[in-house]
Amino acid sequence: MNCEASIVKSALKAKNTCLCNHLRTADRVVRQIYDEALRPLGLKPTQFTLLNAILLREPVKQNVLAECTLTDRTTLTRNLSSLERQELVQIQQGSDRRVKEISLTLKGKQLLTEAYPYWEKAQTKIEELIGKGELFQLLAELNEVTGKLSGK
């Protein structure tokens, strides 16, 4: 096999079997649906997800939030700073000076409450496109894979 045929074979294998590639492609398609639904509120899907995670755990320590969202601390700090500038979250020093506790502000809770129907619209569209059963099966498989790969 010559070099060119070998590299084409490798490229095809990467294209067809790379989990990262397939997840990123699916993420772009899915994110467009949520982006479109949440756009009237000026909210991005990543912000919605983070606000929702905070609401379910508040007050939540920043390191705990990073662990449960599987977000590196630098990215989480940047995303939280943006939400804080928008007055959607409050970041307070915990009892230990090194610990920061995050909670939603009233404005953050109001925006999240307003966002749920928009999120439902996107969720319903996805369910209609791929089927409710298939969606729940996919979510279960993704949770299993995420757990295995993250060691959690």
Coordinates of C-alpha atoms in Angstrom, one line a residue:
M1 CA 0.0 0.0 0.0
N2 CA 1.5 3.3 -1.0
C3 CA 1.7 6.3 1.4
E4 CA -1.3 8.1 -0.2
A5 CA -3.6 5.1 0.0
S6 CA -2.5 4.6 3.6
I7 CA -3.3 8.1 4.7
V8 CA -6.7 8.0 2.9
K9 CA -7.5 4.7 4.7
S10 CA -6.5 6.3 8.1
A11 CA -8.6 9.4 7.3
L12 CA -11.6 7.4 6.4
K13 CA -11.3 5.3 9.6
A14 CA -11.0 8.6 11.7
K15 CA -14.0 10.1 9.9
N16 CA -16.2 7.0 10.4
T17 CA -15.1 5.8 13.9
C18 CA -13.9 8.9 15.8
L19 CA -16.3 9.3 18.8
C20 CA -15.1 12.9 19.3
N21 CA -15.9 13.8 15.7
H22 CA -19.4 12.3 15.9
L23 CA -20.2 13.9 19.2
R24 CA -19.0 17.3 18.1
T25 CA -21.1 17.1 14.9
A26 CA -24.2 16.0 16.9
D27 CA -23.5 18.8 19.4
R28 CA -23.5 21.4 16.7
V29 CA -26.8 20.2 15.3
V30 CA -28.4 19.9 18.7
R31 CA -27.0 23.2 20.0
Q32 CA -28.5 25.1 17.0
I33 CA -32.0 23.9 18.0
Y34 CA -31.5 25.1 21.6
D35 CA -29.7 28.3 20.4
E36 CA -32.7 29.2 18.3
A37 CA -35.2 28.5 21.0
L38 CA -33.4 30.4 23.7
R39 CA -32.2 33.3 21.5
P40 CA -35.3 35.6 22.3
L41 CA -34.1 35.6 25.9
G42 CA -30.5 36.4 25.0
L43 CA -29.5 33.1 26.7
K44 CA -27.1 30.5 25.3
P45 CA -27.7 26.8 25.9
T46 CA -24.4 26.6 28.0
Q47 CA -25.7 29.4 30.2
F48 CA -29.1 27.8 30.6
T49 CA -27.4 24.5 31.6
L50 CA -25.1 26.2 34.1
L51 CA -27.9 28.2 35.7
N52 CA -30.0 25.1 35.9
A53 CA -27.1 23.2 37.6
I54 CA -26.7 26.0 40.1
L55 CA -30.4 26.1 40.9
L56 CA -30.5 22.4 41.6
R57 CA -27.6 22.6 44.1
E58 CA -27.5 26.2 45.5
P59 CA -25.7 27.4 47.2
V60 CA -23.0 25.3 45.5
K61 CA -19.3 25.5 46.0
Q62 CA -17.5 26.3 42.8
N63 CA -15.3 23.2 42.9
V64 CA -18.4 21.0 43.3
L65 CA -20.1 22.8 40.4
A66 CA -17.0 22.1 38.3
E67 CA -17.1 18.4 39.2
C68 CA -20.8 17.9 38.6
T69 CA -20.8 19.7 35.2
L70 CA -17.4 18.2 34.2
T71 CA -16.1 21.7 33.5
D72 CA -12.5 22.7 34.0
R73 CA -12.1 25.5 36.6
T74 CA -10.8 28.1 34.1
T75 CA -13.8 27.7 31.8
L76 CA -16.2 27.6 34.7
T77 CA -14.7 30.8 36.2
R78 CA -15.0 32.5 32.8
N79 CA -18.7 31.4 32.4
L80 CA -19.6 32.4 36.0
S81 CA -18.0 35.8 35.6
S82 CA -20.2 36.4 32.6
L83 CA -23.3 35.4 34.5
E84 CA -22.2 37.5 37.4
R85 CA -21.8 40.6 35.2
Q86 CA -25.3 40.0 34.0
E87 CA -26.4 39.9 37.6
L88 CA -27.7 36.3 37.2
V89 CA -25.5 34.7 39.8
Q90 CA -24.0 35.8 43.1
I91 CA -20.5 34.5 43.9
Q92 CA -19.7 34.7 47.6
Q93 CA -16.7 33.7 49.7
G94 CA -17.4 30.6 51.7
S95 CA -16.4 30.0 55.3
D96 CA -13.0 29.1 54.0
R97 CA -11.4 32.0 52.1
R98 CA -10.4 29.6 49.3
V99 CA -14.0 28.4 48.7
K100 CA -16.5 30.3 46.6
E101 CA -20.2 29.6 46.8
I102 CA -22.5 30.3 43.9
S103 CA -26.2 31.0 44.0
L104 CA -28.7 32.5 41.6
T105 CA -29.9 36.0 42.1
L106 CA -33.6 36.9 41.8
K107 CA -32.9 38.0 38.3
G108 CA -31.2 34.7 37.5
K109 CA -34.2 32.7 38.9
Q110 CA -36.6 34.9 36.9
L111 CA -34.7 34.4 33.7
L112 CA -34.4 30.7 34.3
T113 CA -38.2 30.5 35.0
E114 CA -38.8 32.4 31.8
A115 CA -36.4 30.1 29.9
Y116 CA -38.1 26.8 30.7
P117 CA -40.9 27.1 28.2
Y118 CA -38.3 28.0 25.5
W119 CA -36.2 25.1 26.5
E120 CA -39.4 22.9 26.4
K121 CA -39.9 24.1 22.8
A122 CA -36.5 22.9 21.8
Q123 CA -36.8 19.7 23.7
T124 CA -40.1 18.9 22.0
K125 CA -38.6 19.6 18.6
I126 CA -35.8 17.1 19.3
E127 CA -38.3 14.5 20.6
E128 CA -40.4 15.0 17.4
L129 CA -37.3 14.7 15.2
I130 CA -35.7 11.6 16.7
G131 CA -38.5 10.1 18.8
K132 CA -39.0 10.2 22.5
G133 CA -38.0 6.6 23.1
E134 CA -34.8 7.1 21.0
L135 CA -34.0 10.3 22.9
F136 CA -34.3 8.6 26.3
Q137 CA -32.2 5.7 25.1
L138 CA -29.6 8.0 23.7
L139 CA -29.5 10.0 27.0
A140 CA -29.0 6.8 29.0
E141 CA -26.2 5.6 26.7
L142 CA -24.5 9.1 26.8
N143 CA -24.7 9.1 30.6
E144 CA -23.2 5.6 30.8
V145 CA -20.4 6.5 28.4
T146 CA -19.7 9.8 30.2
G147 CA -19.5 8.0 33.5
K148 CA -17.1 5.4 32.1
L149 CA -14.8 7.9 30.4
S150 CA -14.8 10.4 33.2
G151 CA -14.3 7.7 35.9
K152 CA -17.5 8.9 37.7

